[in-house]
Tab-separated table of C-alpha atoms and ligand atoms in Angstrom:
chain	number	residue	atom	x	y	z
A	1	MET	CA	37.778	8.422	-52.247
A	2	ASN	CA	37.838	11.248	-54.824
A	3	PRO	CA	34.330	11.308	-56.434
A	4	SER	CA	36.011	11.336	-59.795
A	5	SER	CA	38.008	8.183	-59.148
A	6	SER	CA	37.255	5.097	-61.265
A	7	ILE	CA	35.737	1.958	-59.833
A	8	LEU	CA	37.443	-1.215	-60.865
A	9	VAL	CA	34.864	-4.073	-61.281
A	10	VAL	CA	36.551	-7.350	-61.363
A	11	GLY	CA	34.284	-9.978	-62.949
A	12	GLY	CA	32.253	-7.114	-64.483
A	13	ALA	CA	31.302	-9.247	-67.548
A	14	GLY	CA	29.519	-11.862	-65.480
A	15	TYR	CA	25.813	-11.971	-64.485
A	16	ILE	CA	25.647	-9.802	-61.350
A	17	GLY	CA	28.806	-7.802	-62.306
A	18	SER	CA	27.354	-6.684	-65.651
A	19	HIS	CA	24.141	-5.460	-64.127
A	20	THR	CA	26.139	-3.545	-61.468
A	21	VAL	CA	28.426	-1.993	-64.095
A	22	ARG	CA	25.307	-0.483	-65.888
A	23	GLN	CA	23.982	0.955	-62.625
A	24	LEU	CA	27.428	2.401	-61.831
A	25	VAL	CA	27.610	4.037	-65.269
A	26	SER	CA	24.082	5.556	-64.857
A	27	SER	CA	25.031	6.899	-61.451
A	28	GLY	CA	27.776	8.816	-63.158
A	29	LYS	CA	30.825	6.631	-62.148
A	30	GLN	CA	33.868	5.963	-64.290
A	31	VAL	CA	34.079	2.129	-64.588
A	32	ILE	CA	36.967	-0.132	-65.567
A	33	VAL	CA	36.066	-3.766	-65.969
A	34	LEU	CA	38.683	-6.613	-65.482
A	35	ASP	CA	37.402	-9.954	-66.597
A	36	ASN	CA	39.280	-13.037	-67.875
A	37	LEU	CA	36.084	-14.083	-69.820
A	38	VAL	CA	36.325	-17.656	-68.526
A	39	TYR	CA	32.578	-17.346	-67.628
A	40	GLY	CA	31.907	-13.792	-68.433
A	41	HIS	CA	30.813	-12.350	-71.714
A	42	ARG	CA	32.338	-9.281	-73.443
A	43	GLU	CA	28.935	-8.490	-74.883
A	44	ALA	CA	27.495	-8.011	-71.380
A	45	ILE	CA	29.337	-4.705	-71.230
A	46	VAL	CA	27.072	-2.465	-73.193
A	47	ASP	CA	28.141	1.055	-72.124
A	48	GLU	CA	30.810	2.447	-74.379
A	49	SER	CA	32.229	4.648	-71.559
A	50	VAL	CA	33.454	1.491	-69.748
A	51	LEU	CA	37.135	0.603	-70.180
A	52	PHE	CA	37.246	-3.177	-70.638
A	53	VAL	CA	40.453	-5.098	-69.885
A	54	GLU	CA	40.706	-8.797	-70.432
A	55	GLY	CA	42.794	-10.216	-67.592
A	56	ASP	CA	42.874	-12.222	-64.423
A	57	LEU	CA	42.385	-10.978	-60.902
A	58	GLY	CA	45.486	-13.028	-59.874
A	59	ASP	CA	47.720	-11.342	-62.429
A	60	ARG	CA	49.865	-8.960	-60.422
A	61	ALA	CA	51.513	-7.309	-63.433
A	62	CYS	CA	48.223	-6.602	-65.003
A	63	LEU	CA	46.896	-5.213	-61.721
A	64	ASP	CA	49.992	-3.025	-61.203
A	65	GLN	CA	49.550	-1.606	-64.630
A	66	LEU	CA	45.891	-0.804	-64.029
A	67	PHE	CA	46.529	0.810	-60.704
A	68	SER	CA	49.422	2.813	-62.030
A	69	GLU	CA	47.659	4.093	-65.108
A	70	HIS	CA	44.310	5.036	-63.509
A	71	ASP	CA	42.961	6.642	-60.346
A	72	ILE	CA	41.078	3.767	-58.924
A	73	GLY	CA	39.130	4.710	-55.749
A	74	ALA	CA	37.387	1.320	-55.078
A	75	VAL	CA	37.234	-2.226	-56.236
A	76	MET	CA	34.220	-4.460	-56.537
A	77	HIS	CA	35.011	-8.170	-56.821
A	78	PHE	CA	32.525	-10.485	-58.595
A	79	ALA	CA	35.011	-12.871	-60.143
A	80	ALA	CA	34.379	-16.069	-58.175
A	81	TYR	CA	33.514	-19.485	-59.404
A	82	ALA	CA	30.045	-20.546	-58.165
A	83	TYR	CA	29.263	-24.096	-59.007
A	84	VAL	CA	28.683	-25.770	-55.813
A	85	GLY	CA	28.883	-29.323	-57.111
A	86	GLU	CA	32.067	-28.664	-58.958
A	87	SER	CA	33.548	-27.163	-55.857
A	88	VAL	CA	33.104	-30.559	-54.101
A	89	THR	CA	34.824	-32.459	-56.904
A	90	ASP	CA	37.512	-29.941	-57.686
A	91	PRO	CA	38.151	-27.851	-54.571
A	92	ALA	CA	41.619	-26.719	-55.800
A	93	LYS	CA	39.920	-24.760	-58.667
A	94	TYR	CA	37.842	-22.975	-56.028
A	95	TYR	CA	40.506	-22.201	-53.409
A	96	GLN	CA	42.779	-20.998	-56.276
A	97	ASN	CA	40.317	-18.664	-57.856
A	98	ASN	CA	38.080	-17.705	-54.977
A	99	LEU	CA	40.794	-17.313	-52.383
A	100	ALA	CA	44.357	-17.336	-53.657
A	101	ALA	CA	43.610	-14.930	-56.577
A	102	PRO	CA	41.786	-12.323	-54.498
A	103	LEU	CA	44.828	-12.198	-52.229
A	104	VAL	CA	46.875	-10.971	-55.066
A	105	LEU	CA	44.269	-8.387	-55.886
A	106	LEU	CA	44.139	-7.220	-52.222
A	107	ASP	CA	47.955	-7.015	-52.164
A	108	ALA	CA	47.874	-4.882	-55.412
A	109	MET	CA	45.344	-2.639	-53.714
A	110	ARG	CA	47.377	-2.123	-50.646
A	111	ALA	CA	50.550	-1.387	-52.661
A	112	HIS	CA	48.691	1.292	-54.571
A	113	GLY	CA	46.843	2.839	-51.671
A	114	CYS	CA	43.278	1.747	-52.720
A	115	ASN	CA	41.399	0.631	-49.680
A	116	ILE	CA	37.632	0.358	-50.536
A	117	PHE	CA	36.462	-3.217	-51.437
A	118	ILE	CA	33.070	-4.722	-52.107
A	119	PHE	CA	32.938	-8.391	-51.893
A	120	SER	CA	30.311	-10.750	-53.397
A	121	SER	CA	29.653	-13.135	-50.568
A	122	THR	CA	26.881	-15.600	-50.180
A	123	CYS	CA	24.237	-17.188	-47.945
A	124	ALA	CA	26.255	-20.414	-48.659
A	125	THR	CA	28.631	-19.291	-45.874
A	126	TYR	CA	25.938	-20.051	-43.324
A	127	GLY	CA	25.777	-23.743	-44.173
A	128	ASN	CA	22.812	-25.699	-42.774
A	129	PRO	CA	20.491	-23.262	-41.112
A	130	GLU	CA	19.854	-23.462	-37.397
A	131	TYR	CA	17.023	-21.006	-37.580
A	132	MET	CA	15.048	-19.074	-40.099
A	133	PRO	CA	15.183	-16.394	-41.433
A	134	LEU	CA	18.953	-16.131	-41.461
A	135	ASP	CA	20.352	-12.993	-39.975
A	136	GLU	CA	24.105	-11.953	-40.094
A	137	ASN	CA	24.772	-13.434	-36.648
A	138	HIS	CA	23.758	-16.919	-37.706
A	139	PRO	CA	26.810	-19.166	-37.304
A	140	GLN	CA	28.892	-19.580	-40.564
A	141	ASN	CA	29.612	-23.282	-41.147
A	142	PRO	CA	29.702	-23.824	-44.852
A	143	ILE	CA	29.075	-27.300	-46.126
A	144	ASN	CA	31.016	-27.132	-49.397
A	145	PRO	CA	34.236	-25.673	-50.694
A	146	TYR	CA	32.468	-22.987	-52.574
A	147	GLY	CA	30.855	-21.573	-49.391
A	148	ALA	CA	34.132	-22.236	-47.524
A	149	SER	CA	36.186	-20.249	-49.989
A	150	LYS	CA	33.847	-17.300	-49.606
A	151	LEU	CA	33.965	-17.471	-45.852
A	152	MET	CA	37.720	-17.654	-45.838
A	153	LEU	CA	37.912	-14.501	-47.902
A	154	GLU	CA	35.428	-12.769	-45.478
A	155	ARG	CA	37.880	-13.671	-42.767
A	156	VAL	CA	40.873	-12.350	-44.651
A	157	LEU	CA	38.926	-9.056	-45.210
A	158	ALA	CA	38.195	-8.717	-41.475
A	159	ASP	CA	41.932	-9.250	-40.685
A	160	TYR	CA	43.026	-6.759	-43.359
A	161	SER	CA	40.557	-4.230	-42.144
A	162	HIS	CA	41.943	-4.548	-38.604
A	163	ALA	CA	45.536	-4.490	-39.583
A	164	TYR	CA	45.689	-2.347	-42.719
A	165	GLY	CA	42.563	-0.193	-42.468
A	166	LEU	CA	40.950	-1.795	-45.509
A	167	GLN	CA	37.250	-0.648	-45.650
A	168	TYR	CA	35.116	-3.450	-46.998
A	169	ALA	CA	31.464	-4.583	-47.396
A	170	ALA	CA	30.857	-8.372	-47.674
A	171	LEU	CA	27.411	-8.713	-49.243
A	172	ARG	CA	25.873	-12.020	-48.641
A	173	TYR	CA	23.592	-12.674	-51.681
A	174	PHE	CA	20.674	-15.062	-51.521
A	175	ASN	CA	19.458	-16.402	-54.908
A	176	ALA	CA	20.269	-13.830	-57.530
A	177	SER	CA	17.534	-13.902	-60.160
A	178	GLY	CA	15.834	-11.945	-63.012
A	179	CYS	CA	17.425	-9.715	-65.684
A	180	SER	CA	17.721	-6.102	-66.625
A	181	ASP	CA	14.267	-4.474	-67.166
A	182	ASP	CA	15.134	-3.541	-70.839
A	183	GLY	CA	16.221	-7.087	-71.676
A	184	LYS	CA	19.624	-5.798	-72.929
A	185	ILE	CA	21.665	-8.006	-70.597
A	186	GLY	CA	20.750	-11.101	-68.668
A	187	GLU	CA	21.737	-14.459	-67.041
A	188	ASP	CA	23.766	-16.709	-69.284
A	189	HIS	CA	25.810	-19.367	-67.503
A	190	ASN	CA	27.480	-22.278	-69.264
A	191	PRO	CA	26.736	-24.760	-67.943
A	192	GLU	CA	23.440	-23.539	-66.490
A	193	THR	CA	22.446	-25.084	-63.168
A	194	HIS	CA	20.133	-22.362	-61.676
A	195	LEU	CA	16.415	-23.039	-61.245
A	196	ILE	CA	14.908	-19.977	-63.075
A	197	PRO	CA	16.866	-20.080	-66.332
A	198	LEU	CA	16.396	-23.885	-66.426
A	199	VAL	CA	12.593	-23.561	-65.866
A	200	LEU	CA	12.382	-20.881	-68.597
A	201	GLU	CA	14.356	-23.005	-71.012
A	202	ALA	CA	11.735	-25.815	-70.409
A	203	ALA	CA	9.029	-23.298	-71.131
A	204	ALA	CA	10.731	-22.218	-74.308
A	205	GLY	CA	11.093	-25.805	-75.487
A	206	VAL	CA	14.907	-25.691	-75.371
A	207	ARG	CA	14.880	-28.447	-72.603
A	208	PRO	CA	12.252	-31.304	-72.652
A	209	HIS	CA	11.332	-30.733	-68.939
A	210	ILE	CA	12.392	-29.287	-65.514
A	211	THR	CA	13.300	-31.776	-62.745
A	212	ILE	CA	12.339	-30.916	-59.221
A	213	PHE	CA	15.269	-31.948	-56.891
A	214	GLY	CA	13.317	-33.666	-54.130
A	215	THR	CA	9.619	-33.319	-52.947
A	216	ASP	CA	10.179	-34.811	-49.485
A	217	TYR	CA	11.606	-31.939	-47.639
A	218	GLU	CA	9.987	-30.626	-44.449
A	219	THR	CA	8.433	-27.728	-46.097
A	220	PRO	CA	4.766	-27.129	-46.790
A	221	ASP	CA	4.760	-28.586	-50.301
A	222	GLY	CA	7.897	-30.728	-49.789
A	223	THR	CA	10.063	-28.723	-52.125
A	224	CYS	CA	12.999	-26.463	-51.215
A	225	ILE	CA	12.380	-22.812	-50.267
A	226	ARG	CA	14.680	-20.037	-51.482
A	227	ASP	CA	14.803	-16.216	-51.403
A	228	TYR	CA	14.977	-14.958	-54.973
A	229	ILE	CA	16.477	-11.440	-55.060
A	230	HIS	CA	16.442	-9.525	-58.284
A	231	VAL	CA	19.878	-8.804	-59.834
A	232	ASP	CA	19.059	-5.102	-60.133
A	233	ASP	CA	18.333	-4.919	-56.466
A	234	LEU	CA	21.668	-6.595	-55.842
A	235	ALA	CA	23.378	-4.113	-58.091
A	236	ARG	CA	21.765	-1.148	-56.315
A	237	ALA	CA	22.971	-2.386	-52.963
A	238	HIS	CA	26.621	-2.262	-54.264
A	239	ILE	CA	26.352	1.417	-55.288
A	240	LEU	CA	24.937	2.245	-51.826
A	241	ALA	CA	27.717	0.199	-50.193
A	242	ILE	CA	30.518	1.942	-51.985
A	243	ASP	CA	29.028	5.378	-51.193
A	244	LYS	CA	28.689	4.422	-47.453
A	245	LEU	CA	32.292	3.263	-47.282
A	246	ALA	CA	33.483	6.265	-49.151
A	247	GLU	CA	31.782	8.397	-46.429
A	248	GLY	CA	33.858	6.603	-43.863
A	249	THR	CA	31.358	4.083	-42.532
A	250	PRO	CA	33.235	1.171	-41.002
A	251	SER	CA	33.454	-2.168	-42.718
A	252	PHE	CA	30.295	-4.389	-42.507
A	253	GLN	CA	28.704	-7.557	-43.689
A	254	CYS	CA	25.114	-7.806	-44.608
A	255	ASN	CA	22.547	-10.107	-46.290
A	256	LEU	CA	20.894	-9.173	-49.519
A	257	GLY	CA	17.571	-10.845	-49.860
A	258	THR	CA	13.914	-10.056	-50.057
A	259	GLY	CA	12.978	-11.796	-46.783
A	260	ILE	CA	10.371	-13.813	-48.675
A	261	GLY	CA	10.738	-17.552	-49.402
A	262	HIS	CA	9.260	-19.353	-52.459
A	263	SER	CA	9.244	-23.136	-52.947
A	264	VAL	CA	10.507	-24.786	-56.213
A	265	GLN	CA	6.968	-25.921	-56.855
A	266	GLU	CA	5.529	-22.469	-56.324
A	267	LEU	CA	8.203	-20.947	-58.577
A	268	ILE	CA	7.299	-23.500	-61.346
A	269	ASP	CA	3.632	-22.507	-61.037
A	270	VAL	CA	4.420	-18.885	-61.283
A	271	ALA	CA	6.668	-19.556	-64.325
A	272	LYS	CA	3.736	-21.356	-66.016
A	273	THR	CA	1.545	-18.303	-65.455
A	274	VAL	CA	4.232	-15.895	-66.756
A	275	THR	CA	5.004	-17.874	-69.909
A	276	GLY	CA	1.561	-19.310	-70.641
A	277	VAL	CA	3.219	-22.716	-71.220
A	278	ASP	CA	2.305	-25.849	-69.328
A	279	PHE	CA	5.876	-27.343	-69.719
A	280	PRO	CA	6.645	-30.836	-68.340
A	281	VAL	CA	7.814	-31.205	-64.869
A	282	GLN	CA	9.548	-34.340	-63.490
A	283	ILE	CA	10.172	-35.298	-59.824
A	284	GLY	CA	13.776	-36.270	-59.144
A	285	GLU	CA	15.983	-37.175	-56.152
A	286	ARG	CA	17.281	-34.530	-53.706
A	287	ARG	CA	20.433	-32.718	-54.865
A	288	GLU	CA	23.242	-33.277	-52.422
A	289	GLY	CA	23.974	-30.283	-50.156
A	290	ASP	CA	20.659	-28.462	-50.706
A	291	PRO	CA	19.257	-27.055	-47.350
A	292	PRO	CA	15.426	-27.195	-47.221
A	293	GLU	CA	14.999	-23.402	-46.695
A	294	LEU	CA	17.231	-20.383	-47.128
A	295	VAL	CA	15.513	-17.009	-46.512
A	296	ALA	CA	17.199	-13.763	-45.520
A	297	ALA	CA	16.476	-11.508	-42.613
A	298	PRO	CA	17.168	-8.369	-44.583
A	299	ALA	CA	16.852	-5.725	-41.691
A	300	LYS	CA	20.561	-4.941	-41.548
A	301	ALA	CA	20.837	-3.846	-45.162
A	302	LYS	CA	17.813	-1.527	-44.657
A	303	GLU	CA	19.315	-0.036	-41.493
A	304	LEU	CA	22.860	0.412	-42.827
A	305	LEU	CA	22.232	1.129	-46.461
A	306	GLY	CA	18.561	2.213	-46.563
A	307	TRP	CA	18.302	-0.659	-49.013
A	308	GLU	CA	15.410	-3.078	-49.499
A	309	ALA	CA	14.333	-5.223	-52.401
A	310	GLU	CA	12.099	-3.344	-54.859
A	311	HIS	CA	11.316	-6.396	-56.941
A	312	LYS	CA	9.378	-8.399	-54.351
A	313	ASP	CA	6.817	-9.937	-56.550
A	314	LEU	CA	8.118	-13.407	-58.026
A	315	GLU	CA	5.909	-13.070	-61.074
A	316	ALA	CA	7.611	-9.702	-61.954
A	317	VAL	CA	11.056	-11.120	-61.326
A	318	ILE	CA	10.417	-14.131	-63.652
A	319	SER	CA	8.978	-11.795	-66.236
A	320	THR	CA	12.222	-9.924	-66.529
A	321	ALA	CA	14.116	-13.332	-67.014
A	322	TRP	CA	11.448	-14.364	-69.613
A	323	ALA	CA	11.944	-11.161	-71.463
A	324	TRP	CA	15.656	-11.894	-71.774
A	325	VAL	CA	14.930	-15.479	-72.987
A	326	ASN	CA	12.629	-14.007	-75.674
A	327	GLY	CA	14.750	-10.956	-76.510
A	328	PRO	CA	17.028	-10.567	-79.414
A	329	ARG	CA	19.722	-12.682	-77.880
A	330	LYS	CA	17.331	-15.401	-76.902
A	331	GLY	CA	18.949	-15.699	-73.399
A	332	HIS	CA	22.489	-16.181	-74.663
A	333	TYR	CA	25.345	-13.781	-75.614
B	1	UFG	N1	16.463	-26.853	-58.364
B	1	UFG	C1	15.667	-27.824	-58.885
B	1	UFG	N2	15.896	-28.307	-60.160
B	1	UFG	C2	16.896	-27.762	-60.922
B	1	UFG	C3	17.668	-26.772	-60.400
B	1	UFG	C4	17.521	-26.367	-59.085
B	1	UFG	O1	14.697	-28.371	-58.251
B	1	UFG	O2	17.041	-28.272	-62.088
B	1	UFG	C5	16.170	-26.425	-56.936
B	1	UFG	C6	17.388	-26.737	-56.041
B	1	UFG	O3	17.353	-28.007	-55.427
B	1	UFG	C7	17.131	-25.483	-55.009
B	1	UFG	C8	16.466	-24.459	-55.860
B	1	UFG	O4	16.020	-25.072	-57.042
B	1	UFG	O5	16.285	-25.964	-54.073
B	1	UFG	C9	17.493	-23.221	-56.280
B	1	UFG	O6	18.602	-23.955	-56.874
B	1	UFG	P1	19.657	-23.064	-57.622
B	1	UFG	O7	20.696	-23.997	-58.170
B	1	UFG	O8	19.011	-22.086	-58.543
B	1	UFG	O9	20.289	-22.151	-56.531
B	1	UFG	P2	20.867	-22.578	-55.018
B	1	UFG	O10	19.826	-22.329	-53.966
B	1	UFG	O11	21.527	-23.885	-55.107
B	1	UFG	O12	21.872	-21.447	-54.822
B	1	UFG	C10	23.074	-21.743	-54.109
B	1	UFG	C11	23.149	-20.674	-52.945
B	1	UFG	C12	23.765	-19.435	-53.542
B	1	UFG	C13	24.925	-19.681	-54.359
B	1	UFG	C14	24.616	-20.595	-55.447
B	1	UFG	C15	25.743	-20.895	-56.318
B	1	UFG	O13	21.934	-20.419	-52.355
B	1	UFG	O14	24.183	-18.667	-52.396
B	1	UFG	O15	24.129	-21.805	-54.991
B	1	UFG	O16	25.345	-20.912	-57.657
B	1	UFG	F1	25.450	-18.551	-54.791
């Protein structure tokens, strides 16, 4: 890849995409964002040097035009749908957007000679854990269409790598969390289903309470344990991955997590400390499909990319999200 080539960031106006775009720009890269704005926010692209194109990753004509008009050296793909519950009730939406549409993108890349691809995969590809922490060799048996769509694309990438020489990195995120340190961009999903933003909305008085989904799990305090990885740490791993692939490192898959688990109850307690608000907490039923514990074994990312989480302290992670909720945009674009 020519160092002056542009990076095409598909889904760059979303939560993780927009944080990565900012880091790409600060590392001196030319960035083109393609986003259909179904869930993304135009305002999340804050750097004026970024070329923003509103369009869909499954639109071949739009892709052909982009690849013809620009020297695109690599593609980062963040444009997946990620509501696990919705993927169960409307799987067609997930297989269309998370599998069929990226096939169009990969075809366009091949036609235009672009062969570096960074894929946002997920710990949801592992399914119900057989052991903990989860390393990359853990069997992948997803338990919902969201996880299945991500795993299927991982398989496609492995086959394209073998047959067509595609160089890719499948980065399996654990629970993306937090917001940019300066509070300029942040997490804004509609609808919101993730624990940290919901907890902070309870603290801000926007929601009457937070409900804990189950307190009868086989964990020390009975609530589910997750590995909360800061979005800027995720973003940094993408830059390192693209540089590795550009150097000629063979394709790889790796976990992106801290290696540290926190329970829902623990997170709520930390959020009360960070916000200084003793917001109401209710106990609810288990949410279907939630494994009791998901924590990454992050050694492979360290070995391959020299990457490890810098934001390891949950209080500091939640503080960045709280700054966004209290910032000029009040947590919404
Ligand atoms: N939770 C609650 N109450 C809530 C919301 C969440 O108790 O109101 C609990 C959940 O049961 C879970 C934990 O908080 O135990 C975290 O839930 P999130 O919804 O924030 O995130 P998930 O762990 O469900 O994330 C999963 C996968 C990711 C995937 C993501 C898709 O771990 O890989 O779903 O959005 F990307």
